[in-house]
Short mmCIF file of C-alpha atoms and ligand atoms in Angstrom, two decimals:
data_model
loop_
_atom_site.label_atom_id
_atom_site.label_comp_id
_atom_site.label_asym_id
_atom_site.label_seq_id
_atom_site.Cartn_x
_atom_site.Cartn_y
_atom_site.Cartn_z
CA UNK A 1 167.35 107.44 170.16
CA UNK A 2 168.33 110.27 172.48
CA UNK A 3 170.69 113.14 170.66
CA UNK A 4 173.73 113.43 171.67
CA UNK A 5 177.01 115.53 171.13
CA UNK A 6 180.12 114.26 170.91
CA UNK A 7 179.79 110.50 171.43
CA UNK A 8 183.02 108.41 170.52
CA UNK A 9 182.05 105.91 167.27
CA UNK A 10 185.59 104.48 166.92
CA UNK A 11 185.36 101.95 164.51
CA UNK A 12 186.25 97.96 165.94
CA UNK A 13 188.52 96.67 163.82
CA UNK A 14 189.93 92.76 163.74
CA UNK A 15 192.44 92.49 166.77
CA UNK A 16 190.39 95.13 169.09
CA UNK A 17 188.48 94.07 172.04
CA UNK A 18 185.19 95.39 173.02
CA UNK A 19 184.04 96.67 176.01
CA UNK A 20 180.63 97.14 176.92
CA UNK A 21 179.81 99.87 179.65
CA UNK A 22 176.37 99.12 181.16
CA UNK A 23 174.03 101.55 183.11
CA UNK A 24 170.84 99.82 183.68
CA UNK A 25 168.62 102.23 184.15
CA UNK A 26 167.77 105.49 181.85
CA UNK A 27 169.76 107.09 179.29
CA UNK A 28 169.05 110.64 181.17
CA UNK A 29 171.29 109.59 184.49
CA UNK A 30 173.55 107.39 183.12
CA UNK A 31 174.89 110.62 181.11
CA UNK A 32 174.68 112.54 183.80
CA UNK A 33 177.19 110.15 185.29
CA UNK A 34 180.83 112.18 185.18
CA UNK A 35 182.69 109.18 186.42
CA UNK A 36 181.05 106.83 183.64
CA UNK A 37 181.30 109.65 180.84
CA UNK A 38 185.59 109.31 182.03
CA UNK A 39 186.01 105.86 181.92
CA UNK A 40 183.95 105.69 179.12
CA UNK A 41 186.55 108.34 177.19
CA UNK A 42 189.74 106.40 178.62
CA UNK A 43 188.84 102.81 177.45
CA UNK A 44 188.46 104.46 173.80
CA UNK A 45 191.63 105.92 174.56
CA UNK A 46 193.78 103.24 174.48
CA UNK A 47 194.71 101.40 171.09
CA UNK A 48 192.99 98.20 170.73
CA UNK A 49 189.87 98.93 172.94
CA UNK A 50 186.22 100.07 171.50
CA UNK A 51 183.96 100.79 174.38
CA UNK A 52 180.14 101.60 173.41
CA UNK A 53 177.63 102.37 176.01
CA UNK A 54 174.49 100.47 177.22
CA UNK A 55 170.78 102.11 179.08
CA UNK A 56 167.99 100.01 180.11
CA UNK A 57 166.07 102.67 177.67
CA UNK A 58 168.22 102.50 174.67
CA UNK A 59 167.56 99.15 172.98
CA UNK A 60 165.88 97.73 176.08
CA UNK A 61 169.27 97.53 177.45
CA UNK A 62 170.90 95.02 175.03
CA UNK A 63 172.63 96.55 172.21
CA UNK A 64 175.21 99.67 172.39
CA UNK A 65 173.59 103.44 171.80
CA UNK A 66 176.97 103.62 169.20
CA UNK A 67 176.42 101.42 166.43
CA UNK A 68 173.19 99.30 167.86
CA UNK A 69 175.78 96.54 168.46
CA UNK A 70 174.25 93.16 170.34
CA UNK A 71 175.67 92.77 174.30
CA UNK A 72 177.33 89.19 173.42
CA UNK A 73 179.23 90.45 170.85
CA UNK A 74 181.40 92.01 173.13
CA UNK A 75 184.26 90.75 175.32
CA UNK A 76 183.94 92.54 178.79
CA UNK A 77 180.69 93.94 180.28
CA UNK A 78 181.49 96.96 182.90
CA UNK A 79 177.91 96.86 184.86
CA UNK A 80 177.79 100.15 187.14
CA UNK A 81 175.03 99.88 189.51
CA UNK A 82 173.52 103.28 191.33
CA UNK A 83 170.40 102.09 192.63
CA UNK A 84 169.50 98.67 194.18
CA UNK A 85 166.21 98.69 191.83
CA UNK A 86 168.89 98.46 188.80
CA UNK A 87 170.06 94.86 190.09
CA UNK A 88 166.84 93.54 187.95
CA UNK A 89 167.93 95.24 185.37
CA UNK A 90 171.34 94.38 185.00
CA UNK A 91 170.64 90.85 185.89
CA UNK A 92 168.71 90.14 182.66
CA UNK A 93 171.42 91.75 181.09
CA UNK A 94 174.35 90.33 182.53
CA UNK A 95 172.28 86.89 182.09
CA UNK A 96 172.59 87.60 178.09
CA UNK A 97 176.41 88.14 178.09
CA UNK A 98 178.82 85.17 178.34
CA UNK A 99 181.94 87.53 178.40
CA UNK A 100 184.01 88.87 181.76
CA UNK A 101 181.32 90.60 183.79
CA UNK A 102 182.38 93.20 186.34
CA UNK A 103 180.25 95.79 188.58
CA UNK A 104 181.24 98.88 190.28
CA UNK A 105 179.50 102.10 191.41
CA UNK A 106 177.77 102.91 195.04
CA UNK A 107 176.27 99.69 195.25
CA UNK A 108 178.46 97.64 195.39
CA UNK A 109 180.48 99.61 197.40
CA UNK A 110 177.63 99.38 199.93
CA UNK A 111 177.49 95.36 199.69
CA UNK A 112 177.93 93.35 196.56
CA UNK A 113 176.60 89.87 198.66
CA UNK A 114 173.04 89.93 197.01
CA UNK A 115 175.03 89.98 193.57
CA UNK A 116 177.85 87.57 194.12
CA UNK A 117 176.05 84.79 191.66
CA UNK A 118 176.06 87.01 188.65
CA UNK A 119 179.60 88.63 187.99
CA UNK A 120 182.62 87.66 187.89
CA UNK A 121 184.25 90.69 189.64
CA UNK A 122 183.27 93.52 191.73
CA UNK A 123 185.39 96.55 192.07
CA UNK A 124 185.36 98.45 194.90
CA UNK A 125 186.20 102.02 194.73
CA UNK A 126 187.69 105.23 192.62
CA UNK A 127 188.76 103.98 189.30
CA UNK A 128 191.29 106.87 188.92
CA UNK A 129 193.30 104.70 192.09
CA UNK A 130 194.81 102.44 188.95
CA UNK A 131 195.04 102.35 185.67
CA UNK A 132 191.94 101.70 183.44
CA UNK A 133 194.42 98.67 181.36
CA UNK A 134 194.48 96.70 184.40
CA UNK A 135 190.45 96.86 184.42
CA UNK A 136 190.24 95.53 181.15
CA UNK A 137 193.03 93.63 180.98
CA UNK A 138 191.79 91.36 184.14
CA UNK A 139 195.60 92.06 185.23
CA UNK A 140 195.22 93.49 188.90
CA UNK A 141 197.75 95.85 189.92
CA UNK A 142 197.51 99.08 191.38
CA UNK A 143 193.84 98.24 192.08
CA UNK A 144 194.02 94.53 193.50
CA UNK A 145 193.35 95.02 196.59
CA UNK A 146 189.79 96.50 195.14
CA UNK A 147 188.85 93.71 193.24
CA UNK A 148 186.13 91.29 195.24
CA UNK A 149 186.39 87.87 193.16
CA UNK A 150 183.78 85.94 195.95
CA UNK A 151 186.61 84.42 197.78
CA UNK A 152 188.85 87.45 199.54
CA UNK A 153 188.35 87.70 203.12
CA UNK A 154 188.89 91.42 203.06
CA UNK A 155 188.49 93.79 200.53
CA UNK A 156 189.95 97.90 200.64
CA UNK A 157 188.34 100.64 198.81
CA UNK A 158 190.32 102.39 196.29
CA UNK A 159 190.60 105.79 197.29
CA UNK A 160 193.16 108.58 195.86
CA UNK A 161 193.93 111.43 197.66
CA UNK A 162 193.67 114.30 194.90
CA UNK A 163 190.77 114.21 192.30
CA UNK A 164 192.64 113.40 189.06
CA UNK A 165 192.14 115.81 186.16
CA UNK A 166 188.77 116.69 185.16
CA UNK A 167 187.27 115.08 182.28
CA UNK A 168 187.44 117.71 179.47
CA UNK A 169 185.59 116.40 176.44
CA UNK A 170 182.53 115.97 177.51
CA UNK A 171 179.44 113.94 175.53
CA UNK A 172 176.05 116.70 175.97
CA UNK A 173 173.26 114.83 176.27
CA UNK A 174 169.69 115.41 177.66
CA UNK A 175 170.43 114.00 181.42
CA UNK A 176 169.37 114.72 184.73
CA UNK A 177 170.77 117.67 184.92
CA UNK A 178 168.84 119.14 181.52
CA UNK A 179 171.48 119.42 178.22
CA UNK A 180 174.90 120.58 179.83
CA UNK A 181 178.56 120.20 180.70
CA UNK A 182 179.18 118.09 183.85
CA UNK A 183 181.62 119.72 186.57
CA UNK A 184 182.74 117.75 189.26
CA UNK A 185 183.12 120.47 191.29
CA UNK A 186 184.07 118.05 194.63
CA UNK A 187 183.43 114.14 196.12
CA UNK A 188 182.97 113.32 199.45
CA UNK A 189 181.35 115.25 202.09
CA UNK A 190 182.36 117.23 205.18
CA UNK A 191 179.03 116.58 206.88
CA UNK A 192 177.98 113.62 208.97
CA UNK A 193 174.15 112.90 208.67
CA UNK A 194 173.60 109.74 210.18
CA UNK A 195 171.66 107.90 207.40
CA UNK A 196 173.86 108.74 204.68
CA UNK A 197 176.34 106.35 203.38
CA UNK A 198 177.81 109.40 200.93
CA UNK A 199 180.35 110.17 204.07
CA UNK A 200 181.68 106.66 204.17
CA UNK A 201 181.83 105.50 201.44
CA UNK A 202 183.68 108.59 199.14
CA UNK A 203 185.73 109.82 201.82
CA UNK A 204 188.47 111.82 201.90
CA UNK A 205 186.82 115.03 201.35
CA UNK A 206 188.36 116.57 197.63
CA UNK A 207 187.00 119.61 196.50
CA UNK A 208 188.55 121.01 193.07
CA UNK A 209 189.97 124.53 192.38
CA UNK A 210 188.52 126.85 190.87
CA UNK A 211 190.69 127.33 187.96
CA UNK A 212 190.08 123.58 186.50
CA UNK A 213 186.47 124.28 187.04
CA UNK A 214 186.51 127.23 185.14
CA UNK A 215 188.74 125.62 182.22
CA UNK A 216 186.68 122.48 181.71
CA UNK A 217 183.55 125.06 181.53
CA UNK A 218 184.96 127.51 178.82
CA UNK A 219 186.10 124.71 176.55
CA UNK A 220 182.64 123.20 176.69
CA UNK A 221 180.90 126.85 176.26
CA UNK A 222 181.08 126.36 172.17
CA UNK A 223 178.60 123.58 172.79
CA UNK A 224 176.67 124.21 175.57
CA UNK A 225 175.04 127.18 177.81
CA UNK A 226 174.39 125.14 180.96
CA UNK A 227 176.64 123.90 183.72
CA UNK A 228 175.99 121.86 186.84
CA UNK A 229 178.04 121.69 189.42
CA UNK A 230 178.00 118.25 190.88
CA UNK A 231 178.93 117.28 194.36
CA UNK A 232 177.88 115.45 197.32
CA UNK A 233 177.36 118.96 199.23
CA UNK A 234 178.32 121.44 196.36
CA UNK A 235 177.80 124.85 198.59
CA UNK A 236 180.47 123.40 201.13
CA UNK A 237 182.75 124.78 198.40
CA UNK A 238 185.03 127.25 200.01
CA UNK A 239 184.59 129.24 196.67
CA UNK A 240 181.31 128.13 195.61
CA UNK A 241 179.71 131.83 195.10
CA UNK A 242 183.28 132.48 193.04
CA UNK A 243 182.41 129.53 190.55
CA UNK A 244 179.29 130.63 189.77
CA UNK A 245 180.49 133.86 189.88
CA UNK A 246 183.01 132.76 186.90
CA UNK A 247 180.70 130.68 184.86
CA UNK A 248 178.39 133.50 184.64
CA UNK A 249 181.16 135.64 183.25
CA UNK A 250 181.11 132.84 180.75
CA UNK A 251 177.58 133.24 180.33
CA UNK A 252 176.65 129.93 181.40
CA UNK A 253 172.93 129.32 183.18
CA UNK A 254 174.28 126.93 186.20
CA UNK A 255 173.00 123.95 188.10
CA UNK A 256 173.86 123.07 191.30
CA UNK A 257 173.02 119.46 192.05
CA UNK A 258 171.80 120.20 195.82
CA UNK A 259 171.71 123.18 198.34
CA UNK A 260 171.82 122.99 202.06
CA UNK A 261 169.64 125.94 203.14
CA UNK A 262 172.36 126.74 205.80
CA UNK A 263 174.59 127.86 203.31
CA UNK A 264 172.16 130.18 201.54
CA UNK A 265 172.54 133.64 201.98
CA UNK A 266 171.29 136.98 199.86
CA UNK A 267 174.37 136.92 198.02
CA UNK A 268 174.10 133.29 196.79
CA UNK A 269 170.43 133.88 195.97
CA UNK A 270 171.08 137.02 193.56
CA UNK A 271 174.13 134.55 191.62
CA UNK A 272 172.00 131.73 191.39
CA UNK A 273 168.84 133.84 190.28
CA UNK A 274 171.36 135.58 187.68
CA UNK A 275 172.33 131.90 186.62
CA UNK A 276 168.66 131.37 185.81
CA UNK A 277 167.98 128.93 189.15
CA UNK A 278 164.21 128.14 188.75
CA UNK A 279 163.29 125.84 191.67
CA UNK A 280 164.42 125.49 194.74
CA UNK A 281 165.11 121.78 196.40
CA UNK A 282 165.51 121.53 199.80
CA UNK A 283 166.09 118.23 201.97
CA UNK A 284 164.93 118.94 205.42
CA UNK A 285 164.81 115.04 206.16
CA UNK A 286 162.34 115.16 208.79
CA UNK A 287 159.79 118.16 209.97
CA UNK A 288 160.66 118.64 213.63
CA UNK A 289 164.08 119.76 215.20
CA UNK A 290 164.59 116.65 217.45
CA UNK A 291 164.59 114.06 214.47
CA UNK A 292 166.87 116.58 212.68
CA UNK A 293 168.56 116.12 215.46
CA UNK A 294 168.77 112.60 215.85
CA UNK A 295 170.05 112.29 212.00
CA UNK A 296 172.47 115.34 212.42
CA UNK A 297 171.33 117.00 209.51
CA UNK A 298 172.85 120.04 210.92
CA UNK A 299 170.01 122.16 210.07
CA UNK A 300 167.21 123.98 211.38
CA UNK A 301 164.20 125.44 210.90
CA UNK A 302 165.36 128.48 210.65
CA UNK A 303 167.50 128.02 208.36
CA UNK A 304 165.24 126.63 205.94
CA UNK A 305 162.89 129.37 206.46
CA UNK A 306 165.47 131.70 205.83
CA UNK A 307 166.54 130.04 202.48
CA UNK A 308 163.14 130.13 201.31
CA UNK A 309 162.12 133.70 202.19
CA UNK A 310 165.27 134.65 200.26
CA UNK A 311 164.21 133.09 197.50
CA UNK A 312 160.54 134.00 197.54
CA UNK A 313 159.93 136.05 194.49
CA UNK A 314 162.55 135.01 192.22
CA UNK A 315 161.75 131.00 191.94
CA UNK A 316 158.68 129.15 190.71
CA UNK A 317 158.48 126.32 192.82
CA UNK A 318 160.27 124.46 196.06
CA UNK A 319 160.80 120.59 196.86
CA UNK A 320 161.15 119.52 199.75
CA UNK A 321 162.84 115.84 200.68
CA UNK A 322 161.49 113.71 203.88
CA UNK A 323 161.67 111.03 205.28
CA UNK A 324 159.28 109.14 207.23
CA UNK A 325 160.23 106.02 209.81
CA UNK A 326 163.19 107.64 211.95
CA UNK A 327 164.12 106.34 215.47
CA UNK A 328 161.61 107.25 217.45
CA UNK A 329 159.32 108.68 215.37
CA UNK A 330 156.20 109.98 216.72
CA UNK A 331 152.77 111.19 214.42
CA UNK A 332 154.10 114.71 215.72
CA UNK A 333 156.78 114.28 213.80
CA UNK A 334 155.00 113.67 210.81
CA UNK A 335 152.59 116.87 211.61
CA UNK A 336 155.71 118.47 211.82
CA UNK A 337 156.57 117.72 208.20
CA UNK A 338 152.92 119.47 207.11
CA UNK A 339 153.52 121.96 209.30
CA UNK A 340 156.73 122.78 207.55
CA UNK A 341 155.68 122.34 203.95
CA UNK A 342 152.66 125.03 205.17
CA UNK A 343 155.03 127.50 206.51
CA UNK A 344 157.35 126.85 202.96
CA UNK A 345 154.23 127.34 200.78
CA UNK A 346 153.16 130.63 202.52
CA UNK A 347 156.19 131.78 200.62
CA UNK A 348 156.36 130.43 197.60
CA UNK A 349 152.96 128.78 196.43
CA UNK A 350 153.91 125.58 194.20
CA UNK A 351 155.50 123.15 196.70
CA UNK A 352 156.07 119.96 195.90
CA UNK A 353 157.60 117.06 199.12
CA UNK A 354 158.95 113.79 197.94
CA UNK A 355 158.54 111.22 201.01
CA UNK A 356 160.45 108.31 201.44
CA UNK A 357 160.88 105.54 204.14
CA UNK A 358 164.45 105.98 205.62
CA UNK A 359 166.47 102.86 204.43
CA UNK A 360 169.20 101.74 206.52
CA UNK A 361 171.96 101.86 204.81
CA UNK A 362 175.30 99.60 205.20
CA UNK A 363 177.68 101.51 206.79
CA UNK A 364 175.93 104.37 208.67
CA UNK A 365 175.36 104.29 212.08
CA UNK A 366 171.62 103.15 211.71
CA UNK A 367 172.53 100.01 209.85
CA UNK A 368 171.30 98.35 212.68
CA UNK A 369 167.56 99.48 212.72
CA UNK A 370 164.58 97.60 211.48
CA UNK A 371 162.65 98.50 208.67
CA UNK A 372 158.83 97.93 209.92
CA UNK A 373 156.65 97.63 206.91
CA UNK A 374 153.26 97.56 208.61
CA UNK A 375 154.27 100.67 210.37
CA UNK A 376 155.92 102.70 207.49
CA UNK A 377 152.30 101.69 205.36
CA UNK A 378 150.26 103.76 208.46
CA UNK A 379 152.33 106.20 208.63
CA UNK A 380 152.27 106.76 204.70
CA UNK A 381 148.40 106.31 204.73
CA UNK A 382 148.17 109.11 207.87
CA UNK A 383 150.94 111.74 205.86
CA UNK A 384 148.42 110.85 202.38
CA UNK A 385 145.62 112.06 204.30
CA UNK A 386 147.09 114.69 205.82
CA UNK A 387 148.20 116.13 202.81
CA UNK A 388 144.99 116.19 201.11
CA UNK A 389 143.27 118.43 203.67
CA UNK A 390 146.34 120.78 203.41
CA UNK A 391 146.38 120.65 199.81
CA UNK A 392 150.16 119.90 199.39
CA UNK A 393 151.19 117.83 196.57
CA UNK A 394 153.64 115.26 197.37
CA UNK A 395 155.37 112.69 195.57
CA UNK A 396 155.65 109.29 198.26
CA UNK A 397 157.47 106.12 197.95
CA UNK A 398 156.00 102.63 197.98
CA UNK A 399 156.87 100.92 200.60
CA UNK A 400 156.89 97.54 199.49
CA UNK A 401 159.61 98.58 197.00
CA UNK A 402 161.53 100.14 199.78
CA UNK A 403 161.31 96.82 201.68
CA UNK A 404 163.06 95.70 198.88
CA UNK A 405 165.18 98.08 198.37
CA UNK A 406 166.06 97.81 202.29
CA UNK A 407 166.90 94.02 201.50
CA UNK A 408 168.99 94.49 199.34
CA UNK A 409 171.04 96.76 200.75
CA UNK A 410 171.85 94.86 203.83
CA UNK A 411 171.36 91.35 202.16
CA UNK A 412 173.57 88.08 202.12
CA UNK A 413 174.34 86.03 199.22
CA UNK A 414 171.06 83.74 200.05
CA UNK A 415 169.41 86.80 198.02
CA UNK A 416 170.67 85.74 194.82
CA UNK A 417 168.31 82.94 194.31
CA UNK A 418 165.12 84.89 194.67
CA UNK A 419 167.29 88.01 192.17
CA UNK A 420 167.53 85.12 189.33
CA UNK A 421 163.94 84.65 189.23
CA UNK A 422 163.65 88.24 188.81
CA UNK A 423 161.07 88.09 191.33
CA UNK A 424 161.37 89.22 195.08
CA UNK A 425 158.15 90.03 197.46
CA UNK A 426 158.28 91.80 200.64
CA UNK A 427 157.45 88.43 202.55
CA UNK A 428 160.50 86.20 200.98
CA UNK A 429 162.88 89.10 202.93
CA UNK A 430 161.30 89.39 205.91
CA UNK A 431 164.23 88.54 207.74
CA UNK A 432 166.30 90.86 206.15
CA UNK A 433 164.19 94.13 207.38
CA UNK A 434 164.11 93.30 211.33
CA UNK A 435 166.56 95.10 213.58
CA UNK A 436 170.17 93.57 213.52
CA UNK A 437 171.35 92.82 217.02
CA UNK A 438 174.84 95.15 217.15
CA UNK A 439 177.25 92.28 217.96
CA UNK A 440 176.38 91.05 214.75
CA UNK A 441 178.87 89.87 211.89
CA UNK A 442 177.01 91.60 208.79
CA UNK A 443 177.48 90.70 204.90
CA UNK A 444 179.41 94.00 204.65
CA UNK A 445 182.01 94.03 207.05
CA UNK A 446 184.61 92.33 204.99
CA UNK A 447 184.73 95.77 202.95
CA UNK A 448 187.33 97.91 204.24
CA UNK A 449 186.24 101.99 203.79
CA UNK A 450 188.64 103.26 206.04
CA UNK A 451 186.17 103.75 209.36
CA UNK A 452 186.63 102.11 212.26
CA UNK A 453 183.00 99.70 213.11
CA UNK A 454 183.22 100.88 216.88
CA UNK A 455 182.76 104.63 215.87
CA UNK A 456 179.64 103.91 214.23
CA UNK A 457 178.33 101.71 217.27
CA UNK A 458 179.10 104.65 219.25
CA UNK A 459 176.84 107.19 217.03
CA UNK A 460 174.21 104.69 217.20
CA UNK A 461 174.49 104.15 220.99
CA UNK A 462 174.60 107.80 221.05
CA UNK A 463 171.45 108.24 218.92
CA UNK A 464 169.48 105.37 221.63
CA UNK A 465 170.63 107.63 224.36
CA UNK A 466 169.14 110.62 223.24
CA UNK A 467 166.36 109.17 222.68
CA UNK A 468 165.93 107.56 225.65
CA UNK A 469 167.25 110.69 228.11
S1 LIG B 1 173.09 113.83 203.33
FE1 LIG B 1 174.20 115.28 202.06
S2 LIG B 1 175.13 116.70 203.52
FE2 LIG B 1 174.55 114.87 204.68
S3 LIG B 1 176.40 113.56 204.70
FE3 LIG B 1 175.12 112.94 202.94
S4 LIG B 1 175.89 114.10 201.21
FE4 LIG B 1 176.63 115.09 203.06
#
């Protein structure tokens, strides 16, 4: 049973309904999960609500981490799904419970078709845009016009325009993040890599001040001496260097939850060295300029280089992120990517790459491309190879469970048949992983995000042009 500080045990009494909050997967990211941690804290807040939390680790996923209390013994079931691998997961949960099921998170923001046979509701969007009553309560209000039921035609994100205020009371636990106090230091990104649904689907761009920051930190400080700073792109702060700068005043050792090399500079590298930063991870994407190009990562080589020369000396060990089936990929490319992780390592010995297949994602501008399995597998097996002889160690994907994954994703509602057998192979989706022909109607077009489809048919057309030129 993972140890915890400051969970809520409020005690159900006749009259109160429960409400179970459901991460299927592991303890250690669902409470890293800021968002789940607040609506987790507001349910308990109101008078005749107990809310106790579920992981796929605690229990097997079937009775609450609070008081070991069984899934059907509660009235609602909020399911919030991360990762398309989860859906098995909260499936054979959601199977077990014969209350109100409902599902947020990325996912289904992304495209709840796959999912439609197993809940009852699917809410699309930031739960701060209503009020968490009408949630339980099943009495849409504020956030109706977020709520999928199976039958709307259209469906709008919820989106508010200024972050609400930061969860203060905080439950430490060992997550992703190590033992630590959670600041939401910003959602949504300024950038616009073309694989990344992040942009779409958490837009507007809100970054907090630094004075909330700082106050949520120091009243956590009794109980903790870590903080991580959690964003999308967290050094696209305008005052990033000043909130470290002001949790190590507090004495805090601080997290961020991603760097872009671009933004690192001699002065970041002597705070975050001060704040005890012990690896570096970099996501480079791909190893040659032109498919950095082609997914507008925005950065280069150089800068990379840069950010780990800077650090040389005063971290242990880099990872690097890649990914491997891009438009117009070459095997260059891919010697690119050693090329890279030789240069990195010349610097700082114990490198580490994690390689994954790129998955087109709903709404990005390569939601059209195919995912070709037989390719993707040579490619891995060449990059496995290639590795060896340079003696990098690398941590790579499967691509069969990418496939999946892939599937998913982009699926239809014909996917829920094979998802209640718990059982889908690579050939039962087949269709699901060949290109999609532009002028297509796709699952996920009746979700409204607040983008306009012909802009990202334009950044694709504009990808296929320069590639062809
Ligand atoms: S990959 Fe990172 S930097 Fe690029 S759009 Fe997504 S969140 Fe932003």
């Amino acid at each position: 049973m993972p140890y915890e500080f400051n969970p809520i045990v409020k005690k159900w009494r006749r009259g109160f309904k429960r409400v179970a909050l459901v991460y299927p997967n592991k303890y250690k990211g669902g409470i890293a999960n800021i968002g789940l941690q607040k609506i987790y804290y507001e349910i308990n807040a109101l008078e005749n609500y107990v809310c106790e939390r579920f992981y796929s680790d605690v229990f097997n996923g079937f009775r609450s981490i609070e008081t070991a209390t069984p899934i059907n013994e509660f009235d609602l079931a909020l399911f919030s799904l991360q990762y398309e691998k989860d859906y098995f997961k909260a499936i054979e949960i959601a199977k077990k419970f014969k209350g109100i099921k409902i599902a947020g998170g990325p996912c289904v923001m992304e495209n709840p078709m796959p999912l439609k046979d197993f809940f009852d509701y699917f809410f699309m969007g930031e739960i701060e845009g209503c009020k968490v009553e009408e949630i339980v309560e099943l009495s849409w209000d504020d956030c109706r016009k977020g709520i999928y039921s199976g039958i709307e035609d259209k469906v709008e994100r919820i989106k508010v325009k200024k972050l609400k205020d930061h969860l203060k009371e905080q439950i430490i636990g060992d997550g992703a993040y190590g033992r630590c106090v959670l600041l939401e230091i910003g959602r949504g990104c300024i950038r616009r890599c073309r694989f990344c649904i992040v942009r779409q689907i958490y837009s507007p761009v809100r970054w907090r001040d630094v004075s909330e920051i700082v106050e949520v930190a120091e009243e956590n400080r009794k109980n903790v001496e870590k903080a991580a700073l959690i964003a999308p792109s967290p050094t696209d702060h305008s005052r990033f260097k000043e909130i470290i700068q002001s949790l190590l005043d507090l004495n805090f050792r601080v997290s961020p939850s991603s760097l872009r090399a671009d933004m690192v500079d001699r002065e970041l590298v002597e705070l975050l060295v001060k704040a005890k930063l012990e690896s570096l991870t970099l996501a480079p994407e791909a190893g040659s300029e032109r498919l950095r190009q082609i997914l507008n990562k925005g950065i280069s080589e150089e800068d990379i280089m840069n950010a780990v020369s800077l650090f040389s000396k005063k971290i242990k060990k880099v990872k690097l992120y890649f990914m491997v089936g891009l438009p117009s990929e070459s095997y260059e490319d891919l010697d690119a990517i050693i090329e890279l992780a030789k240069k990195v390592k010349s610097y700082v010995r114990n490198v580490t790459l994690s390689i994954n297949p790129l998955v087109p994602k709903p709404h990005t501008p390569f939601q059209w491309l195919p995912f070709d399995v037989k390719k993707l597998k040579a490619k891995i097996l060449y990059l496995k190879k290639e590795l060896v002889k340079s003696r990098i160690k690398a941590e790579i994907a499967d691509i069969n469970e990418f496939a999946i994954q892939t599937a998913l994703s982009r699926g239809d509602e014909k996917l829920c048949k094979f998802l209640a057998k718990q059982k889908i192979r690579v050939r039962d989706v087949g269709d699901y992983l060949k290109e999609i022909p532009i002028n297509s109607e796709l699952p996920w077009d009746f979700i409204d995000h607040g983008y306009k489809k012909r802009r990202l048919i334009r950044e694709y057309e504009e990808v296929v042009s320069f590639i062809t030129s």
